[in-house]
Coordinates of C-alpha atoms and ligand atoms in Angstrom, one line a residue:
M1445 CA -30.0 -9.6 5.7
T1446 CA -29.4 -12.7 3.6
V1447 CA -26.0 -12.9 2.2
N1448 CA -26.7 -14.6 -1.1
P1449 CA -30.3 -13.5 -1.7
S1450 CA -30.9 -15.7 -4.7
G1451 CA -29.2 -18.7 -3.3
W1452 CA -27.4 -19.2 -6.6
R1453 CA -24.5 -21.4 -6.7
P1454 CA -22.2 -21.8 -9.6
E1455 CA -22.3 -25.3 -10.8
R1456 CA -19.1 -27.4 -10.9
P1457 CA -19.0 -30.1 -13.6
A1458 CA -20.0 -33.3 -12.1
A1459 CA -17.2 -35.9 -11.5
G1460 CA -16.0 -37.2 -15.0
Q1461 CA -18.2 -34.7 -16.8
Q1462 CA -16.3 -32.6 -19.4
V1463 CA -17.3 -29.3 -20.6
A1464 CA -16.4 -28.6 -24.1
P1465 CA -14.0 -25.6 -24.5
T1466 CA -15.6 -22.7 -26.3
F1467 CA -14.3 -21.8 -29.8
T1468 CA -13.0 -18.4 -28.7
G1469 CA -11.5 -19.4 -25.4
N1470 CA -13.8 -17.0 -23.6
K1471 CA -16.0 -18.1 -20.8
A1472 CA -19.1 -16.0 -21.2
L1473 CA -18.2 -12.4 -20.1
M1474 CA -14.8 -13.6 -19.0
L1475 CA -12.8 -12.7 -22.2
E1476 CA -9.4 -14.0 -23.2
E1477 CA -7.0 -11.3 -24.3
A1478 CA -3.8 -11.7 -26.2
L1479 CA -0.8 -9.6 -26.0
I1480 CA -1.1 -6.3 -28.0
F1481 CA 1.9 -7.6 -30.2
E1482 CA 0.0 -10.7 -31.0
I1483 CA -3.3 -8.9 -32.1
G1484 CA -1.6 -6.0 -33.9
S1485 CA 0.3 -6.2 -37.1
T1486 CA 3.2 -4.0 -38.2
D1487 CA 1.4 -4.0 -41.6
T1488 CA -1.6 -2.0 -40.4
S1489 CA -2.1 1.3 -38.6
G1490 CA -5.1 3.1 -37.2
V1491 CA -4.2 6.1 -39.3
E1492 CA -3.0 6.7 -42.9
V1493 CA 0.3 8.3 -43.0
A1494 CA 1.8 9.3 -46.2
A1495 CA 5.4 7.9 -46.6
P1496 CA 7.9 10.5 -45.5
A1497 CA 10.2 12.0 -48.2
P1498 CA 13.6 10.5 -48.1
T1499 CA 16.0 12.6 -45.8
A1500 CA 19.6 12.1 -45.2
S1501 CA 20.1 10.5 -41.7
R1502 CA 22.6 11.9 -39.3
L1503 CA 22.3 8.9 -37.0
G1504 CA 25.3 7.1 -38.3
N1505 CA 25.6 3.6 -37.0
L1506 CA 23.0 4.5 -34.3
M1507 CA 20.5 3.9 -37.2
R1508 CA 18.0 1.2 -36.4
T1509 CA 18.7 -1.9 -38.5
A1510 CA 15.8 -4.2 -37.6
P1511 CA 12.0 -3.4 -37.7
I1512 CA 10.8 -1.7 -34.6
G1513 CA 7.9 -4.2 -34.3
L1514 CA 5.2 -1.7 -32.8
P1515 CA 1.8 -3.4 -33.3
G1516 CA -0.6 -1.5 -35.6
L1517 CA -4.1 -1.3 -34.3
S1518 CA -7.2 0.6 -35.1
E1519 CA -8.9 2.9 -32.4
P1520 CA -11.7 0.5 -31.5
E1521 CA -9.1 -2.5 -31.5
T1522 CA -6.9 -0.4 -29.2
V1523 CA -9.9 0.6 -26.9
R1524 CA -11.0 -3.0 -26.7
H1525 CA -7.7 -4.3 -25.9
Y1526 CA -7.1 -2.1 -22.9
T1527 CA -10.7 -2.2 -21.7
R1528 CA -10.6 -6.0 -21.7
L1529 CA -7.4 -6.1 -19.8
S1530 CA -8.8 -3.6 -17.2
R1531 CA -11.7 -5.9 -16.6
Q1532 CA -9.3 -8.6 -15.5
N1533 CA -8.4 -6.5 -12.5
Y1534 CA -10.0 -6.8 -9.1
A1535 CA -10.7 -3.5 -7.7
I1536 CA -12.1 -1.9 -4.4
D1537 CA -14.9 -0.7 -6.6
L1538 CA -15.8 -4.3 -7.4
G1539 CA -15.8 -5.8 -3.9
L1540 CA -14.2 -6.2 -0.5
F1541 CA -10.4 -6.1 -0.7
P1542 CA -9.0 -8.0 2.4
L1543 CA -5.4 -7.4 2.0
G1544 CA -3.9 -6.9 5.5
S1545 CA -1.5 -4.0 6.1
C1546 CA -2.7 -2.5 2.7
T1547 CA -5.8 -0.7 4.0
M1548 CA -7.9 -1.0 0.8
K1549 CA -10.9 1.2 1.5
H1550 CA -13.4 3.0 -0.5
N1551 CA -12.3 6.2 -2.2
P1552 CA -15.1 8.6 -1.8
R1553 CA -16.2 10.2 -5.0
L1554 CA -16.2 13.7 -3.4
N1555 CA -12.4 13.5 -3.1
E1556 CA -12.2 12.8 -6.7
K1557 CA -14.5 15.7 -7.6
M1558 CA -12.4 18.1 -5.5
A1559 CA -9.2 16.8 -7.0
R1560 CA -10.4 17.5 -10.5
L1561 CA -11.2 21.1 -9.9
P1562 CA -9.0 22.9 -12.5
G1563 CA -7.4 25.0 -9.7
F1564 CA -5.9 21.9 -8.3
A1565 CA -5.6 19.5 -11.2
D1566 CA -4.1 21.9 -13.6
V1567 CA -1.4 23.6 -11.6
H1568 CA 2.1 23.4 -12.6
P1569 CA 4.8 23.1 -10.1
L1570 CA 6.9 26.0 -11.6
Q1571 CA 3.8 28.4 -11.7
P1572 CA 4.5 31.8 -9.9
I1573 CA 3.7 31.5 -6.3
D1574 CA 1.0 34.2 -6.6
T1575 CA -1.0 32.2 -9.1
V1576 CA -1.0 28.9 -6.8
Q1577 CA -2.0 30.4 -3.5
G1578 CA -5.0 28.2 -3.2
A1579 CA -3.1 25.1 -3.8
L1580 CA -0.4 26.0 -1.3
E1581 CA -3.2 26.7 1.2
V1582 CA -4.5 23.2 0.7
I1583 CA -1.0 21.7 1.5
H1584 CA -0.6 24.0 4.4
Q1585 CA -4.0 23.2 5.8
L1586 CA -3.4 19.4 5.4
A1587 CA 0.0 19.7 6.9
H1588 CA -1.7 21.4 10.0
W1589 CA -4.2 18.5 10.3
L1590 CA -1.4 15.8 10.1
V1591 CA 0.8 17.7 12.8
T1592 CA -2.3 18.0 15.0
L1593 CA -3.5 14.5 14.6
T1594 CA -0.2 13.0 15.4
G1595 CA 1.0 15.5 18.1
M1596 CA 4.2 16.3 16.4
A1597 CA 6.1 19.4 15.5
S1598 CA 6.3 19.5 11.8
V1599 CA 5.5 17.6 8.6
A1600 CA 7.5 17.0 5.3
M1601 CA 4.8 16.6 2.7
S1602 CA 6.8 15.6 -0.3
P1603 CA 7.7 12.0 0.1
K1604 CA 5.7 9.9 -2.4
A1605 CA 4.9 6.7 -0.6
G1606 CA 5.2 4.9 2.8
A1607 CA 8.4 3.4 2.0
H1608 CA 9.8 6.7 0.6
G1609 CA 8.6 8.4 3.8
E1610 CA 10.5 5.7 5.9
L1611 CA 13.7 6.7 3.9
C1612 CA 12.9 10.5 4.6
G1613 CA 12.7 9.9 8.3
I1614 CA 15.8 7.6 8.4
L1615 CA 17.8 10.3 6.4
A1616 CA 16.7 13.0 8.9
I1617 CA 17.8 10.9 11.8
K1618 CA 21.2 10.3 10.0
A1619 CA 21.5 14.1 9.5
A1620 CA 20.8 14.8 13.1
L1621 CA 23.4 12.3 14.3
A1622 CA 26.0 13.5 11.8
A1623 CA 25.3 17.1 13.2
R1624 CA 26.0 15.8 16.7
G1625 CA 29.3 14.2 15.5
E1626 CA 27.7 10.8 16.2
G1627 CA 27.9 9.2 12.7
H1628 CA 29.6 6.3 14.2
R1629 CA 26.2 5.1 15.4
K1630 CA 25.5 2.5 12.7
T1631 CA 22.8 0.1 14.0
I1632 CA 19.1 0.3 13.8
L1633 CA 17.0 -2.1 15.7
V1634 CA 13.9 -3.6 14.0
P1635 CA 11.4 -5.9 15.8
E1636 CA 10.3 -9.1 14.1
S1637 CA 6.7 -7.5 14.1
A1638 CA 7.7 -4.6 11.9
H1639 CA 6.7 -4.2 8.3
G1640 CA 9.3 -5.6 5.7
T1641 CA 10.0 -2.1 4.4
N1642 CA 11.5 -1.1 7.8
P1643 CA 14.7 -3.3 7.6
A1644 CA 15.0 -2.6 3.8
T1645 CA 14.9 1.2 4.6
A1646 CA 17.4 1.0 7.2
A1647 CA 19.7 -1.1 5.1
F1648 CA 19.1 1.1 2.1
A1649 CA 20.3 4.1 4.2
G1650 CA 23.5 2.3 5.2
Y1651 CA 22.6 0.9 8.6
A1652 CA 23.2 -2.5 9.9
V1653 CA 19.8 -4.0 10.8
E1654 CA 19.5 -6.0 13.9
D1655 CA 16.1 -8.0 14.7
I1656 CA 14.5 -7.9 18.0
P1657 CA 12.3 -10.9 18.7
A1658 CA 8.6 -10.8 19.4
N1659 CA 7.0 -12.2 22.5
A1660 CA 4.3 -14.9 22.8
D1661 CA 1.7 -12.2 22.6
G1662 CA 2.9 -10.9 19.1
R1663 CA 4.4 -7.8 20.5
I1664 CA 7.9 -6.5 20.8
D1665 CA 10.0 -8.3 23.4
T1666 CA 10.6 -5.1 25.4
A1667 CA 13.4 -6.6 27.7
A1668 CA 15.3 -7.9 24.7
L1669 CA 15.2 -4.5 23.0
L1670 CA 16.0 -2.5 26.2
A1671 CA 19.0 -4.9 26.8
R1672 CA 20.5 -4.3 23.3
L1673 CA 20.5 -0.4 23.4
G1674 CA 23.8 1.1 23.5
P1675 CA 26.1 3.8 22.0
D1676 CA 26.3 2.1 18.6
V1677 CA 22.4 2.3 18.2
A1678 CA 21.2 5.1 15.8
G1679 CA 17.6 4.3 16.7
V1680 CA 14.7 1.7 16.4
M1681 CA 12.0 1.4 13.7
I1682 CA 8.8 0.3 15.2
T1683 CA 5.5 -0.4 13.3
N1684 CA 2.5 0.6 15.6
P1685 CA 0.0 -0.9 15.3
N1686 CA 2.3 -3.8 14.3
T1687 CA 1.9 -6.1 11.5
C1688 CA 0.1 -8.7 13.8
G1689 CA -2.6 -6.0 14.0
L1690 CA -1.7 -5.4 17.7
F1691 CA -0.8 -2.1 19.5
E1692 CA 2.6 -1.9 20.9
R1693 CA 1.8 -0.9 24.4
D1694 CA 5.4 -0.4 25.5
L1695 CA 6.2 2.3 22.9
K1696 CA 6.6 5.0 25.5
T1697 CA 8.8 3.0 27.7
I1698 CA 10.9 2.0 24.7
S1699 CA 11.1 5.7 23.4
D1700 CA 12.4 7.0 26.7
A1701 CA 15.1 4.4 26.8
V1702 CA 16.2 5.0 23.3
H1703 CA 16.3 8.6 23.9
A1704 CA 18.3 8.2 27.1
V1705 CA 21.0 6.5 25.1
G1706 CA 21.0 9.2 22.5
G1707 CA 19.1 7.3 19.7
F1708 CA 16.0 8.2 17.7
V1709 CA 12.6 6.5 17.5
Y1710 CA 11.1 6.0 14.0
C1711 CA 7.5 4.8 14.0
D1712 CA 6.0 3.1 11.0
G1713 CA 2.6 4.9 11.0
A1714 CA 1.2 3.3 7.7
N1715 CA -1.3 1.8 10.0
F1716 CA -2.5 5.1 11.6
N1717 CA -6.0 4.4 10.4
A1718 CA -6.5 2.3 13.5
I1719 CA -5.6 4.9 15.9
V1720 CA -6.3 8.2 14.3
G1721 CA -8.2 10.4 16.6
R1722 CA -7.5 8.1 19.5
V1723 CA -3.5 8.1 20.0
R1724 CA -1.1 10.8 19.2
P1725 CA 2.3 9.3 18.3
G1726 CA 4.0 12.4 19.6
D1727 CA 2.8 11.6 23.1
L1728 CA 4.5 8.2 22.7
G1729 CA 8.0 9.7 22.2
V1730 CA 8.2 9.3 18.3
D1731 CA 10.7 11.3 16.5
A1732 CA 9.7 10.5 12.8
M1733 CA 6.7 8.8 11.4
H1734 CA 5.3 8.5 7.8
I1735 CA 1.6 8.5 7.1
N1736 CA 0.3 6.8 4.0
L1737 CA -2.4 9.1 2.7
H1738 CA -3.6 6.2 0.5
K1739 CA -4.4 4.1 3.7
T1740 CA -5.6 6.4 6.6
F1741 CA -7.0 9.1 4.4
S1742 CA -8.7 7.1 1.6
T1743 CA -6.8 8.4 -1.4
P1744 CA -6.5 5.7 -4.1
H1745 CA -3.4 3.4 -4.0
G1746 CA -2.8 3.9 -7.7
G1747 CA -0.7 1.5 -9.9
G1748 CA 2.4 1.9 -7.9
G1749 CA 2.3 5.6 -8.9
P1750 CA 0.6 8.5 -7.4
G1751 CA 1.2 7.8 -3.7
S1752 CA 1.8 10.1 -0.9
G1753 CA 3.6 9.4 2.4
P1754 CA 4.2 12.7 4.4
V1755 CA 6.5 12.3 7.4
V1756 CA 5.9 14.1 10.7
F1757 CA 8.8 15.0 12.8
S1758 CA 9.5 15.8 16.5
A1759 CA 11.0 19.2 17.5
A1760 CA 14.5 17.4 17.7
L1761 CA 14.2 16.2 14.1
T1762 CA 12.5 19.3 12.5
P1763 CA 15.7 21.2 11.6
F1764 CA 16.9 18.2 9.5
A1765 CA 13.7 17.7 7.6
P1766 CA 13.7 17.9 3.9
L1767 CA 12.6 21.0 1.8
P1768 CA 10.4 22.4 0.5
V1769 CA 7.9 23.4 3.1
V1770 CA 4.9 25.7 2.7
E1771 CA 4.8 28.6 5.3
R1772 CA 2.1 31.1 6.0
Q1773 CA 3.5 34.7 6.1
G1774 CA 0.7 37.1 7.0
D1775 CA -2.1 36.3 4.5
R1776 CA 0.1 34.7 1.7
F1777 CA 1.6 31.3 1.5
V1778 CA 5.2 30.9 0.5
L1779 CA 7.2 27.9 -0.5
I1780 CA 10.6 27.7 1.4
E1781 CA 12.8 26.0 -1.1
E1782 CA 16.3 27.0 0.1
E1783 CA 17.9 26.4 3.6
T1784 CA 18.1 29.6 5.4
A1785 CA 20.8 30.0 7.9
G1786 CA 19.5 30.5 11.4
E1787 CA 16.0 29.7 10.5
H1788 CA 14.5 26.2 11.4
H1789 CA 15.3 24.7 8.2
G1790 CA 19.0 25.5 8.4
Q1791 CA 20.1 21.8 8.7
S1792 CA 17.7 20.2 6.2
F1793 CA 19.2 17.2 4.7
G1794 CA 18.0 18.0 1.1
R1795 CA 15.1 17.0 -1.0
M1796 CA 13.1 13.8 -1.5
V1797 CA 11.6 14.9 -4.9
A1798 CA 11.9 17.5 -7.6
F1799 CA 8.9 19.4 -6.5
H1800 CA 6.3 19.5 -3.6
G1801 CA 4.6 16.1 -3.7
Q1802 CA 1.2 15.0 -5.1
M1803 CA -1.2 17.7 -5.3
G1804 CA -3.9 15.5 -6.2
M1805 CA -3.5 13.3 -3.2
F1806 CA -3.2 16.4 -0.9
T1807 CA -6.6 17.6 -2.3
R1808 CA -8.2 14.1 -1.7
A1809 CA -7.0 13.6 1.7
L1810 CA -7.9 17.2 3.0
T1811 CA -11.4 16.6 1.4
Y1812 CA -11.7 13.3 3.4
I1813 CA -10.4 15.0 6.6
L1814 CA -12.8 17.8 6.3
S1815 CA -15.8 15.8 5.4
H1816 CA -15.3 13.6 8.5
G1817 CA -14.1 16.2 11.0
A1818 CA -12.1 15.4 14.2
D1819 CA -15.0 13.2 15.5
G1820 CA -15.6 11.4 12.2
L1821 CA -11.8 10.5 12.0
R1822 CA -12.0 9.0 15.5
Q1823 CA -15.0 7.0 14.3
V1824 CA -13.0 5.8 11.2
A1825 CA -10.5 4.2 13.6
E1826 CA -13.1 2.7 15.8
D1827 CA -15.2 1.4 13.1
A1828 CA -12.0 0.0 11.3
V1829 CA -11.2 -1.9 14.7
L1830 CA -14.6 -3.0 15.2
N1831 CA -14.9 -4.6 11.8
A1832 CA -11.5 -6.4 12.2
N1833 CA -12.6 -7.8 15.6
Y1834 CA -15.9 -9.0 13.9
I1835 CA -13.9 -10.9 11.5
L1836 CA -11.5 -12.2 14.0
R1837 CA -14.3 -13.5 16.4
S1838 CA -16.5 -14.9 13.5
L1839 CA -13.7 -17.0 12.3
D1840 CA -11.5 -17.9 15.3
K1841 CA -13.4 -21.2 15.8
T1842 CA -12.8 -22.1 12.2
L1843 CA -9.1 -20.9 11.7
D1844 CA -6.3 -20.8 14.3
A1845 CA -5.9 -17.3 15.5
P1846 CA -2.6 -17.2 17.1
F1847 CA -2.9 -14.1 19.2
G1848 CA -6.6 -14.4 19.6
A1849 CA -6.5 -15.2 23.2
A1850 CA -4.4 -12.2 23.9
G1851 CA -7.4 -10.1 23.6
P1852 CA -8.9 -7.8 20.8
C1853 CA -7.0 -6.8 17.7
M1854 CA -6.5 -3.5 16.1
H1855 CA -7.4 -2.9 12.4
E1856 CA -6.6 -6.3 11.1
A1857 CA -7.2 -9.9 12.1
L1858 CA -4.4 -12.6 11.9
F1859 CA -4.8 -16.3 11.2
S1860 CA -2.5 -19.2 10.8
D1861 CA -2.6 -22.4 8.8
D1862 CA -2.1 -24.4 11.8
N1863 CA -5.3 -26.5 11.8
L1864 CA -5.8 -27.1 8.1
A1865 CA -5.6 -30.6 6.9
E1866 CA -2.2 -32.3 6.3
G1867 CA -0.8 -31.0 3.0
F1868 CA -2.9 -27.9 2.9
S1869 CA -1.6 -24.5 3.4
T1870 CA -2.6 -20.7 3.2
I1871 CA -2.0 -20.6 -0.5
D1872 CA -5.0 -23.2 -1.0
V1873 CA -7.3 -21.1 1.1
A1874 CA -6.3 -18.0 -0.8
K1875 CA -6.9 -19.7 -4.2
G1876 CA -10.3 -21.0 -3.0
L1877 CA -11.1 -17.4 -2.0
V1878 CA -10.4 -16.3 -5.8
D1879 CA -13.2 -18.8 -6.9
E1880 CA -15.4 -17.0 -4.5
G1881 CA -14.8 -13.8 -6.2
Y1882 CA -12.5 -12.2 -3.6
H1883 CA -9.0 -10.9 -3.8
P1884 CA -6.9 -12.9 -1.3
M1885 CA -5.9 -11.6 2.0
T1886 CA -2.3 -11.0 2.8
M1887 CA -0.4 -14.3 2.9
Y1888 CA 2.7 -15.6 4.7
F1889 CA 3.2 -12.2 6.3
P1890 CA 3.9 -11.3 9.0
L1891 CA 6.7 -14.0 9.2
V1892 CA 6.2 -14.5 13.1
V1893 CA 3.2 -16.6 12.3
H1894 CA 3.2 -19.9 10.4
G1895 CA 1.3 -19.6 7.0
A1896 CA -0.2 -16.2 8.0
M1897 CA -3.4 -14.9 6.7
L1898 CA -3.6 -11.2 7.5
I1899 CA -7.2 -9.7 7.0
E1900 CA -8.1 -5.9 7.1
P1901 CA -11.6 -5.3 6.3
T1902 CA -11.4 -1.4 6.9
E1903 CA -14.2 0.8 8.2
T1904 CA -15.9 1.2 4.8
E1905 CA -17.3 -2.4 4.6
S1906 CA -21.0 -2.9 5.6
K1907 CA -21.9 -5.8 8.0
A1908 CA -23.6 -7.5 5.0
A1909 CA -20.4 -7.4 3.1
L1910 CA -18.4 -8.7 6.0
D1911 CA -20.9 -11.4 6.5
Q1912 CA -20.5 -12.6 3.0
F1913 CA -16.7 -12.5 3.0
I1914 CA -16.7 -14.4 6.4
G1915 CA -19.2 -17.0 4.9
A1916 CA -16.9 -17.4 1.9
L1917 CA -13.9 -17.7 3.8
R1918 CA -15.3 -20.1 6.4
S1919 CA -16.5 -22.3 3.7
V1920 CA -13.0 -22.4 2.0
A1921 CA -11.4 -23.0 5.4
E1922 CA -13.7 -25.9 6.1
R1923 CA -12.8 -27.5 2.7
A1924 CA -9.1 -27.1 3.6
K1925 CA -9.7 -28.6 7.0
A1926 CA -11.6 -31.5 5.4
G1927 CA -8.7 -32.1 3.0
D1928 CA -10.9 -31.4 0.0
T1929 CA -8.4 -31.9 -2.9
S1930 CA -10.2 -29.9 -5.4
L1931 CA -8.9 -27.0 -3.4
K1932 CA -5.4 -27.9 -4.4
S1933 CA -6.0 -27.1 -8.0
A1934 CA -8.2 -24.0 -7.4
P1935 CA -9.1 -21.5 -8.8
H1936 CA -11.3 -23.4 -11.1
F1937 CA -13.4 -20.5 -12.4
A1938 CA -10.6 -18.0 -13.0
P1939 CA -9.3 -17.6 -16.5
R1940 CA -6.1 -19.2 -15.3
S1941 CA -5.7 -21.9 -12.5
R1942 CA -2.5 -22.3 -10.5
L1943 CA 0.4 -20.4 -12.0
D1944 CA 4.0 -20.8 -11.0
E1945 CA 4.2 -17.6 -9.1
T1946 CA 7.7 -18.1 -7.8
L1947 CA 9.1 -18.7 -11.6
A1948 CA 7.1 -15.6 -12.7
A1949 CA 8.7 -13.6 -9.9
R1950 CA 12.2 -14.9 -10.2
K1951 CA 12.3 -15.1 -14.0
P1952 CA 9.8 -12.7 -15.5
V1953 CA 9.5 -12.6 -19.3
L1954 CA 9.3 -8.8 -19.9
V1955 CA 10.2 -8.8 -23.6
W1956 CA 7.9 -10.2 -26.3
K1957 CA 9.8 -12.0 -29.1
D1958 CA 8.0 -11.9 -32.5
P1959 CA 8.0 -15.6 -33.5
A1960 CA 8.1 -14.6 -37.2
L1961 CA 11.3 -12.6 -36.6
A1962 CA 12.8 -15.4 -34.6
V1963 CA 12.2 -17.7 -37.5
A1964 CA 13.7 -15.2 -40.1
A1965 CA 16.8 -14.8 -37.9
E1966 CA 17.5 -18.5 -37.9
Ligands
LIG255 C1 1.9 -0.2 3.4 C2 2.9 -0.2 4.6 C3 4.2 0.3 4.2 C4 4.6 0.8 2.8 O1 3.9 1.8 2.2 P1 4.0 2.2 0.8 O2 3.1 3.2 0.5 O3 3.4 0.8 0.0 O4 5.4 2.3 0.2 C5 5.1 0.3 5.3 N1 4.7 0.0 6.5 C6 3.5 -0.5 6.7 C7 3.2 -1.0 8.0 C8 2.4 -0.6 5.6 O5 1.3 -1.1 5.9

């Protein structure tokens, strides 16, 4: 299979050759789009509304004194504005999305079809239980799969993202310690190779976070961790596989030692896609672990919105898990919403969300699970790991692979900027990839590696797609190694070139100011 069948390459202007800018600012199908406030005008509207009859206002001094400034646009203008904006996004439906740790995989259309069935899509969380038995059964079945696949005792389905799940797990640990009268345990140990959300979660829940170093292999320095255990330690948070894309082989040893001193083990299971069907975290002594349905089970990531991060619990933590839970009682499904003394939810720490979680994501994840079956899920993990190792070994002669010598990786391949030319860094490689039509990989994370480039292909990419990506990255990396200065100003083919991303993040301009009003105010 040839990777670029037509052999076509975009032409860069020859040195010194100027290309006249277009009248519109557009570059062929790459359309410029102004802000909706700049296109619209407060004088126009998509609909004709008769002027309202004068009414007495009861707003007093809360009355708006200046014009609201909403842009008026016709329907076609509105549709075009948002469609043009949507085309400026990179998407998993457009191409390979190599973001390490994020697990950007294909979302099967069958999942979408099932999630849109009216019985799932149109239910309301306050509907009488008898009218949503099917929906509750879906939650119950998915819960059963998650508990079985992880070898844990129970699961809380309601958390809405991985980080939200972490908080859920840590709150359960906190409740368990308080019930034991050990609220004085205030420290959570977090290895350097953990995901950044782990220390953030522990701090948010009121714990002091202590770093545990990584060893030369990119794994936890187990001896350092064991040496730090003591009566002030509430628990550990360990990402496994870790953010170097490596399996933490000592997790069982660590869990046993943590339990022996009365602490709990939180495992960040966002990367469960690398081990699903192969490893049961329950066998490794884990007490709580979140699973990102949008990573392992192919549900869409959404725009920071409709995520789902169920948390599985050990028997020790199950009494403290949040409500609600779906239970089967004979041939009926019921929603346990209240703590019931003596029952196993008696010590629940409370709730994570108002209702039961994301029905649409539950339906998609269960569809994915049922369409793969247990053996298919194991193959998901195997193919994800195979694809990542294919990338690692195809590029480890071009780029520095810091842990490449330590053996195979799991679901993601890690490179550093060590052997680029003087003055070139990971950002230059990433920007070069944008010109090649790819979303860049995860950059400068994990922190244990200088100029990290973390690449996660997932199992849903074909060999042809991987070969094209490898070819593109190798070409860009060779340019960075050769000191090709054109890379320093890449991307050249994108609508905008280098932006000041730090300034944009630190001082975002979130409010549009009407220049006309600014003039009027002077
Ligand atoms: C993605 C990820 C998270 C956070 O999950 P969100 O759903 O984005 O909140 C936490 N840990 C790891 C290892 C991850 O990859």
